[in-house]
Coordinates of C-alpha atoms and ligand atoms in Angstrom, one line a residue:
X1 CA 20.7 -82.7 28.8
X2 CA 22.2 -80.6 26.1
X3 CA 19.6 -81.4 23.3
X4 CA 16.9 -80.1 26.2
X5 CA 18.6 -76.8 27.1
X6 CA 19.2 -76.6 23.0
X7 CA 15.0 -76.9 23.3
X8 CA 14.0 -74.7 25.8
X9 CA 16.5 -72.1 24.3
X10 CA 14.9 -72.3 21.2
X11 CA 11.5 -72.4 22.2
X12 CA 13.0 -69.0 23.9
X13 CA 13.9 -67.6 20.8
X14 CA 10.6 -68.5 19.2
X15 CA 8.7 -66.7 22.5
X16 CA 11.2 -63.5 21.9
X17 CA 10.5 -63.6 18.2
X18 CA 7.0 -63.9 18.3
X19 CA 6.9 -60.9 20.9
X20 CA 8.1 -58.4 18.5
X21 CA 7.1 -59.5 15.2
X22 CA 3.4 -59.1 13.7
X23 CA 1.8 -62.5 12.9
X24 CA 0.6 -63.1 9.1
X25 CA -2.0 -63.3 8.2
X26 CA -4.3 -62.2 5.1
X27 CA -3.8 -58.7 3.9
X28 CA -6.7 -56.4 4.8
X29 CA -7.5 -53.0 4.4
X30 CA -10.4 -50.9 7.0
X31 CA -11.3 -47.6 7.0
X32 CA -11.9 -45.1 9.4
X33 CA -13.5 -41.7 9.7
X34 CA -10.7 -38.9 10.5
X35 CA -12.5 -35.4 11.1
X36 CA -13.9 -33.5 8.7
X37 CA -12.4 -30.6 6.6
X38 CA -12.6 -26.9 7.0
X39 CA -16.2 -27.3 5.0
X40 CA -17.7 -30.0 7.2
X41 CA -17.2 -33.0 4.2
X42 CA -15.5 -36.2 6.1
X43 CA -11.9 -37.0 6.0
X44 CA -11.4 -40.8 6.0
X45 CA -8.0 -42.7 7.2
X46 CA -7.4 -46.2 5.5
X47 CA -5.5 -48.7 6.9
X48 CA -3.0 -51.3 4.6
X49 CA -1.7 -54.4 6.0
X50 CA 0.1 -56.8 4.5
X51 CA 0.9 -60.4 5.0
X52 CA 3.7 -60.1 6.7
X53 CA 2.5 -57.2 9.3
X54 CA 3.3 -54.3 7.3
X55 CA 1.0 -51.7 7.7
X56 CA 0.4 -48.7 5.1
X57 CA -1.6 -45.9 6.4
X58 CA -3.2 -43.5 4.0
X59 CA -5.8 -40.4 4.3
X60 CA -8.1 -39.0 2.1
X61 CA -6.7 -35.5 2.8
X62 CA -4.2 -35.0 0.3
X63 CA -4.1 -38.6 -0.5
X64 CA -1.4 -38.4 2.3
X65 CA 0.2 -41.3 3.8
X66 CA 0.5 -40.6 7.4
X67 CA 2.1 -44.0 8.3
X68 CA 4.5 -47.1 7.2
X69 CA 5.1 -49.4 9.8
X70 CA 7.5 -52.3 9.0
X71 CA 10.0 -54.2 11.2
X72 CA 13.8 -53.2 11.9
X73 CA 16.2 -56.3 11.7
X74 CA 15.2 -57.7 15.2
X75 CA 11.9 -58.2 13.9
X76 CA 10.5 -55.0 16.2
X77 CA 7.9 -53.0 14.1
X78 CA 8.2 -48.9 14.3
X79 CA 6.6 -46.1 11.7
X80 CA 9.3 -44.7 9.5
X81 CA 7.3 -41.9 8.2
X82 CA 7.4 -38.4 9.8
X83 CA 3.1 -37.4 10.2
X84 CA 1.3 -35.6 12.3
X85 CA -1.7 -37.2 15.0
X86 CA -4.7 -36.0 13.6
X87 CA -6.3 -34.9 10.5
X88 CA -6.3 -31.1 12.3
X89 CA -2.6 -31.3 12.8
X90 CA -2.3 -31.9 9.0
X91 CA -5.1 -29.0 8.2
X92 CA -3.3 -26.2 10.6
X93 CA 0.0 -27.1 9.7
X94 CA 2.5 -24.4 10.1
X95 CA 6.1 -24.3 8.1
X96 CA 4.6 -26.3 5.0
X97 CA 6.4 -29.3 5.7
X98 CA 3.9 -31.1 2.5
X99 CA 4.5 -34.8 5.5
X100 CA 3.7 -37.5 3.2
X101 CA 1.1 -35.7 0.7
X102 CA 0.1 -36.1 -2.7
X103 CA 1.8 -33.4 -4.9
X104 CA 0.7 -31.3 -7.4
X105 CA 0.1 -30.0 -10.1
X106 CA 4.0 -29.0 -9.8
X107 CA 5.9 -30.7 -7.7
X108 CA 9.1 -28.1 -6.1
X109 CA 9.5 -24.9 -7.6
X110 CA 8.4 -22.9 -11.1
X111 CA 10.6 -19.5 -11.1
X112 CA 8.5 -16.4 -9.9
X113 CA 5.3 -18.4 -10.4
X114 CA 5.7 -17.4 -14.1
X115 CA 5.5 -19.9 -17.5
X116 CA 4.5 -19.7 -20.8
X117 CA 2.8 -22.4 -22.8
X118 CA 1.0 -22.2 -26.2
X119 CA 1.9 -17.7 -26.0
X120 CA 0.2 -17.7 -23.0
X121 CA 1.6 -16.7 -19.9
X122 CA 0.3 -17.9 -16.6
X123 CA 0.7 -16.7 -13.0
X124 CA 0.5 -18.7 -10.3
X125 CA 0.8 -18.3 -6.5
X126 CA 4.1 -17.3 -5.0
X127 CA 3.7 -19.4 -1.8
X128 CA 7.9 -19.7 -1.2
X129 CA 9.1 -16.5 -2.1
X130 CA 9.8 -15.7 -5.0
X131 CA 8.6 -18.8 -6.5
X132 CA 5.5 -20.8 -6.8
X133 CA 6.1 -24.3 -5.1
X134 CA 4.4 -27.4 -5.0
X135 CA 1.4 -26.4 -6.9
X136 CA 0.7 -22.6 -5.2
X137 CA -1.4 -22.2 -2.2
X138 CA -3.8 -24.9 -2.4
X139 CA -2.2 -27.5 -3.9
X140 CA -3.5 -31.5 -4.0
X141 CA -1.9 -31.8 -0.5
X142 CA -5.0 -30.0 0.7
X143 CA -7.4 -31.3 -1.1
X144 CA -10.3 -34.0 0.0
X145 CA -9.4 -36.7 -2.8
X146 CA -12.3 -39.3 -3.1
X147 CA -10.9 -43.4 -2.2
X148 CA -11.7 -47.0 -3.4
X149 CA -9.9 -49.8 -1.4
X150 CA -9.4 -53.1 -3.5
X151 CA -8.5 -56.5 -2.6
X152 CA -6.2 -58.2 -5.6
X153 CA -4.2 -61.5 -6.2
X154 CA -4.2 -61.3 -2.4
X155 CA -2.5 -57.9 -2.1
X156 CA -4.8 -54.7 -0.7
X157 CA -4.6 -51.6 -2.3
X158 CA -6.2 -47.9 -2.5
X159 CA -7.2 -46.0 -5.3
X160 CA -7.3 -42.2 -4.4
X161 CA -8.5 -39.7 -7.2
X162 CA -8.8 -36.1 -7.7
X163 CA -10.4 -33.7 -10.3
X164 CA -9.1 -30.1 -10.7
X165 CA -10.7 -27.8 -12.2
X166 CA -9.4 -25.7 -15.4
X167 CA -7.8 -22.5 -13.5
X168 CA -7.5 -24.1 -10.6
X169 CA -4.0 -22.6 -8.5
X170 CA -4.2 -20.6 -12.6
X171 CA -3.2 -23.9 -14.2
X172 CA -4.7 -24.5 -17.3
X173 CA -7.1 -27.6 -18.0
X174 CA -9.4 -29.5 -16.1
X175 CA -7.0 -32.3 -14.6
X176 CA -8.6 -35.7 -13.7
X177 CA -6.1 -37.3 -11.7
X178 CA -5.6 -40.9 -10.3
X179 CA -3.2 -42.5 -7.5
X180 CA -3.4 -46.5 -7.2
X181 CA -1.2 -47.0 -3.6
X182 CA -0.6 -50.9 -3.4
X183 CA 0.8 -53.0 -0.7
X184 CA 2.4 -55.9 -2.0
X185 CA 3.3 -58.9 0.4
X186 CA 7.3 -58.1 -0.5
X187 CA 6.9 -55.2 1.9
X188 CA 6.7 -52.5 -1.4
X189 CA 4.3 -49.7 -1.2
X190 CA 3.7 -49.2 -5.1
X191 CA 2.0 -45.9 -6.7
X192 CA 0.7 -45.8 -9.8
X193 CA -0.1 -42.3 -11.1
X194 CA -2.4 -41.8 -14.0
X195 CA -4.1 -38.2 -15.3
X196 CA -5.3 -36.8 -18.2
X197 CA -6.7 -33.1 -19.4
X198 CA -9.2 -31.3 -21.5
X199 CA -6.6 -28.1 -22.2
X200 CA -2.8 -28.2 -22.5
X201 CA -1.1 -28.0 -19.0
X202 CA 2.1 -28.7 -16.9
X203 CA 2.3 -31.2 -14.6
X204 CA 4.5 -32.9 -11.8
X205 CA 3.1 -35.3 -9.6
X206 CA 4.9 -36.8 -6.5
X207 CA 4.6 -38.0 -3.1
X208 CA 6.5 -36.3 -0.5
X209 CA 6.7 -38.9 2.3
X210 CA 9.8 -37.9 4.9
X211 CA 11.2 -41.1 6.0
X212 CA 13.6 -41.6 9.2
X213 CA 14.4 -45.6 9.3
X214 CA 15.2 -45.4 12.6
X215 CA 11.3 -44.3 13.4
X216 CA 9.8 -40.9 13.1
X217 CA 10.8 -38.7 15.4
X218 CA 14.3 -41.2 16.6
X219 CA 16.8 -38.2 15.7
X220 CA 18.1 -37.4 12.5
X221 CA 18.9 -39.4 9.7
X222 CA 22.4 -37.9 9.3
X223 CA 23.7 -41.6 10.1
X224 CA 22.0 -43.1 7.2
X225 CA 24.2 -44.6 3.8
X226 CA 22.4 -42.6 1.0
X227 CA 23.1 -44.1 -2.9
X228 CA 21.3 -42.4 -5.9
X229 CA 21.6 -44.1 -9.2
X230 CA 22.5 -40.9 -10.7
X231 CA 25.8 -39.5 -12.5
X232 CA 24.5 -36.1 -13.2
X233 CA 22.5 -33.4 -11.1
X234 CA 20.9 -30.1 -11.8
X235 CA 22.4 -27.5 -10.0
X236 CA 20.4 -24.7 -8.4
X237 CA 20.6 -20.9 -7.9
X238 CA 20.0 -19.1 -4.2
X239 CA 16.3 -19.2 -5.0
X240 CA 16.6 -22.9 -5.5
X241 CA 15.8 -23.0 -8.9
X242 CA 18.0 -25.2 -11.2
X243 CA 20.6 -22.8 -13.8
X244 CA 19.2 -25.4 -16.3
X245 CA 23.1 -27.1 -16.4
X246 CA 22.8 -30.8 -16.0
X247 CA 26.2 -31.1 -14.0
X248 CA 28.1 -34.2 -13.0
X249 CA 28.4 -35.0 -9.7
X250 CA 32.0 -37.0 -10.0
X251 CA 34.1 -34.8 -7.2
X252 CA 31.4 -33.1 -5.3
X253 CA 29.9 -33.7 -1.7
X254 CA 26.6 -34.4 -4.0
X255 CA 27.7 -37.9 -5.4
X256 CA 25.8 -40.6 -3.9
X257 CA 26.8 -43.2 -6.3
X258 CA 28.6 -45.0 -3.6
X259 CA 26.4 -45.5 -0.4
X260 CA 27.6 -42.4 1.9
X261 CA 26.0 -41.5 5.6
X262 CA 23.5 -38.3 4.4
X263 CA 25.4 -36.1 7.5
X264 CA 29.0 -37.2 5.7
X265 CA 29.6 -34.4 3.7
X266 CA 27.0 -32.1 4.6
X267 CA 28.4 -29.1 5.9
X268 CA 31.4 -29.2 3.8
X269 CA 32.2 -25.5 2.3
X270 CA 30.5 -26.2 -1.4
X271 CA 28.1 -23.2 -3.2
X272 CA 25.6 -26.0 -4.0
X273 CA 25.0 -26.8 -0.2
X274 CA 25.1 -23.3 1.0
X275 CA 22.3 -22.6 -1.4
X276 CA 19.8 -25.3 0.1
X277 CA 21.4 -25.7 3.3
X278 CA 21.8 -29.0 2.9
X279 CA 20.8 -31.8 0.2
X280 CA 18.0 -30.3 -1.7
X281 CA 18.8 -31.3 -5.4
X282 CA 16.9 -32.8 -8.6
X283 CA 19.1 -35.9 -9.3
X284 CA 19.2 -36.9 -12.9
X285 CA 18.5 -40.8 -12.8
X286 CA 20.8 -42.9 -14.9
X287 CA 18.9 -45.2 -17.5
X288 CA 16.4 -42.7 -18.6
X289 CA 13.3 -43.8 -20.6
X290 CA 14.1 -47.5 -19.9
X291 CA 11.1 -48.1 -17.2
X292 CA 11.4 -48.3 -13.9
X293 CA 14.3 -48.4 -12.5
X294 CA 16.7 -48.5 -9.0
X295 CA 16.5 -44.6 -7.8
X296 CA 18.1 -44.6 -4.4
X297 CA 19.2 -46.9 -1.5
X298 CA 18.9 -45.9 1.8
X299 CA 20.3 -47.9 4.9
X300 CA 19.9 -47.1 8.5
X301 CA 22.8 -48.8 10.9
X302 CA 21.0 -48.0 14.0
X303 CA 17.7 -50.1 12.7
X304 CA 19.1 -52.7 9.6
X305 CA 15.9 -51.1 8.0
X306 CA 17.1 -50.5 4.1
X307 CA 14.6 -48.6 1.9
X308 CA 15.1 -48.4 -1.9
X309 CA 13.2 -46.2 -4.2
X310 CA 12.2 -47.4 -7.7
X311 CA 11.4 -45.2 -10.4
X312 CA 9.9 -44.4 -14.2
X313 CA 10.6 -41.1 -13.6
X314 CA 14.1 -38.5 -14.9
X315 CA 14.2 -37.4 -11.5
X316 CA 14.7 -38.1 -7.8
X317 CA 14.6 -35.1 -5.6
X318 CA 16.7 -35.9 -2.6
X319 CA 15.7 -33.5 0.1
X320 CA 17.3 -33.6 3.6
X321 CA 14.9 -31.7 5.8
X322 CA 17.3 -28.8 6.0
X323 CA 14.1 -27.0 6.6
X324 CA 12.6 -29.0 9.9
X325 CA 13.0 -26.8 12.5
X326 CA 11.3 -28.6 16.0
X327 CA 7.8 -26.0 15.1
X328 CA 6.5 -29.4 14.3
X329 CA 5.3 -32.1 16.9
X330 CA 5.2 -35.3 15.2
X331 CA 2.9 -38.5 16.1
X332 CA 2.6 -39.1 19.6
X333 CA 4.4 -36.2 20.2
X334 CA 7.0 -36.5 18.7
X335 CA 9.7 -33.1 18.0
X336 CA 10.9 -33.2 14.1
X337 CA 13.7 -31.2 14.2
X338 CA 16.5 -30.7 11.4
X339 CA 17.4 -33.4 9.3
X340 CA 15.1 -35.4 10.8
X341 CA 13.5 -37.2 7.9
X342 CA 14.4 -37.2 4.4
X343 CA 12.3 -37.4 1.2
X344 CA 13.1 -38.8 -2.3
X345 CA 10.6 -37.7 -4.7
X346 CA 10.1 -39.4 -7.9
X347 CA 9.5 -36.9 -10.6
X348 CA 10.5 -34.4 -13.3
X349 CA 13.1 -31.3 -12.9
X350 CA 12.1 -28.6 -11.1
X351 CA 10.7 -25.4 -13.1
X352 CA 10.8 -27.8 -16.3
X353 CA 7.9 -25.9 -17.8
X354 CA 10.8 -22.4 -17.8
X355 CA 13.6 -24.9 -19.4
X356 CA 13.5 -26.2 -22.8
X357 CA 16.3 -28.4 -22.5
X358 CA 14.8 -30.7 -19.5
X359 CA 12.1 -33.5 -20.3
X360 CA 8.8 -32.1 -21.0
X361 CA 6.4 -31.6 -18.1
X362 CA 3.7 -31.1 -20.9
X363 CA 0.1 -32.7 -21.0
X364 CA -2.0 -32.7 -23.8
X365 CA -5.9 -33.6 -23.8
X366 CA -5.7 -37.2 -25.8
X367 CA -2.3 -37.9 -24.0
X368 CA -2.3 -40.1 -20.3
X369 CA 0.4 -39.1 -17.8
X370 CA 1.7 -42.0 -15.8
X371 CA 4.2 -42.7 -13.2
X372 CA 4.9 -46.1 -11.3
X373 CA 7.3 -45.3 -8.3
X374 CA 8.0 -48.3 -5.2
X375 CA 9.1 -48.1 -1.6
X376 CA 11.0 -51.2 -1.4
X377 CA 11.4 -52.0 2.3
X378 CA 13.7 -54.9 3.7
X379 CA 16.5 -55.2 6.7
X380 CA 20.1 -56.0 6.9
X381 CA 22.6 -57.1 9.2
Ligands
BGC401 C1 11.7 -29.1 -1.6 C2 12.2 -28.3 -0.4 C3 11.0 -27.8 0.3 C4 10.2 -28.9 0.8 C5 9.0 -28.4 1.5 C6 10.9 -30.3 -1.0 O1 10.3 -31.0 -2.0 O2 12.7 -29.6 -2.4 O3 12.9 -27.2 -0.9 O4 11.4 -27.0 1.4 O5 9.8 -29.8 -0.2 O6 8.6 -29.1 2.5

């Protein structure tokens, strides 16, 4: 009698499980058409899925991802990026919130829109007064990029590229640039970056997904542990543009190098939080130069989801969506208001190309840029 209760409860569990998890299966990628842009050429939305369920979805506007679905630790799947519905929401959207979009050619802020390379000094758009950010007024975010899904070793991938002309946002150099997104079957969206130019240039790619691991739109993330591999920050200025210190953060409400909830510390009285109103600071990895490398944990209690960010790159940009204000209705609806998403984007200092002493942001025709960065996803108890 017990061995048959022991059955059917099992059986039970099975039923339960099988309810809320996605069945494998072989990984696949389809495309679909997604509206066209403001010139009439067609916007196209690709979907990843692994073998485990995992689904990546990616557009050809701004080489965005719009969606990552993976499962929380009951095996219930939910979208932990912040995105909008439609390709029209993403082409009229107001309060720049950059959801999920390929960056460049700068990635956050050059002071005043102002550098000089080779005695030249360039100009570029001041679209966040008074600096130029993310690559001026139309940056790659808002660009059609062209798209070749692959199949390989079993895992799906896309390769997204985009060619900017010299002058383009009054950067130097015709920049061919290349994004390989790849879903492998641990549940790790991996981005390749490769570009190369005819003219000396700056450049600073990222990606500049806003993740809540609780599901878009499920209130803040001020409950998730935050760690950042990092021993050393770069403070910024009012204008959010780093004093070109590289400060440590031992003693400050900035030092992730224990896991710490996000909301923790957040409004405690420090200069460095008043100036961004929140976390909104170029970490300075630890183990520079040695390859990639563990950037940041992230683990939400509400979900068991646990994201970790690996990187080539000196920096991780930890931003806490100080500037989500509820203006923008998410998928299905949703409200995204204040800290609710976060982004950590792989990349060099800000305004590099204005301070000598920070890694070169330099690109010189004959050299290839690269970056390898991974979304890790998993669960835990
Ligand atoms: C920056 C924030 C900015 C946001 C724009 C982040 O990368 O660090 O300062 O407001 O992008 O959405």
């Amino acid at each position: 009698m017990g061995k048959r209760i022991a059955h059917i409860m099992s059986c039970t569990a099975l039923l339960a499980l099988l309810a809320t998890t996605v069945h494998a299966g072989p990984a696949t990628i389809t495309r679909a058409a997604w509206g066209k842009m403001s010139d009439g050429r067609a916007i196209s939305l690709y979907t990843l899925t692994n073998t485990h369920g995992m689904q990546v979805k990616i557009t050809t506007y701004g080489g965005t991802i719009t969606s990552i679905v993976v499962p929380d630790n009951k095996g219930q799947m939910g979208d932990v990026v912040l995105g909008y519905n439609d390709s029209a929401d993403y082409i009229k959207a107001v309060n720049n919130t950059y959801f999920g979009a390929l960056i460049g050619r700068y990635g956050n802020r050059i002071a005043k829109g102002i550098f000089t390379l080779d005695g030249k000094t360039y100009h570029l758009y001041i679209n966040n007064t008074p600096n130029s950010l993310h690559g001026g007024h139309y940056g790659f975010d808002k660009k059609l990029w062209s798209a070749t899904p692959f199949h390989r070793r079993g895992t799906v991938g896309l390769t997204v590229r985009y060619m900017s002309k010299d002058g383009e946002e009054n950067y130097p150099g015709t920049l061919h640039e290349k994004v390989v997104y790849t879903l492998t079957n641990d549940n790790s969206l991996q981005l390749q970056y490769t570009a190369t130019t005819d003219k000396d240039t700056v450049l600073n790619l990222t990606s500049h997904a806003y993740f809540n691991l609780a599901g878009a739109g499920n209130g803040n993330i001020l409950d998730h542990f935050m760690m950042i591999n990092a021993d050393r920050y770069t403070p910024i200025t009012k204008n959010l543009i780093p004093t070109g210190e590289l400060a440590t953060l031992s003693g400050t409400p900035l030092d992730f190098r224990k896991a710490t909830p996000i909301g923790a510390r957040i409004d405690k009285d420090n200069v460095q939080l008043k100036n961004a109103g929140g976390y909104d600071h170029n970490f300075v990895l630890n183990q520079q130069g040695q390859g990639v490398r563990l950037g940041a944990r992230v683990s939400c209690p509400r979900s068991g989801r646990v994201m970790e960010v690996w990187t080539d790159q000196p920096g991780l940009q930890f931003y806490s969506g100080n500037f989500l204000n509820g203006t923008n209705i998410g998928k299905g609806g949703k409200v995204y208001n204040k800290h609710y998403g976060f982004c950590l984007e792989a990349q060099h200092y800000p305004d590099s190309p204005n301070e000598p002493k920070f890694p070169t942001t330099e690109l010189k025709p004959g050299q290839v840029y690269h970056q390898t960065t991974i979304y890790k996803f998993s669960v835990q108890k």
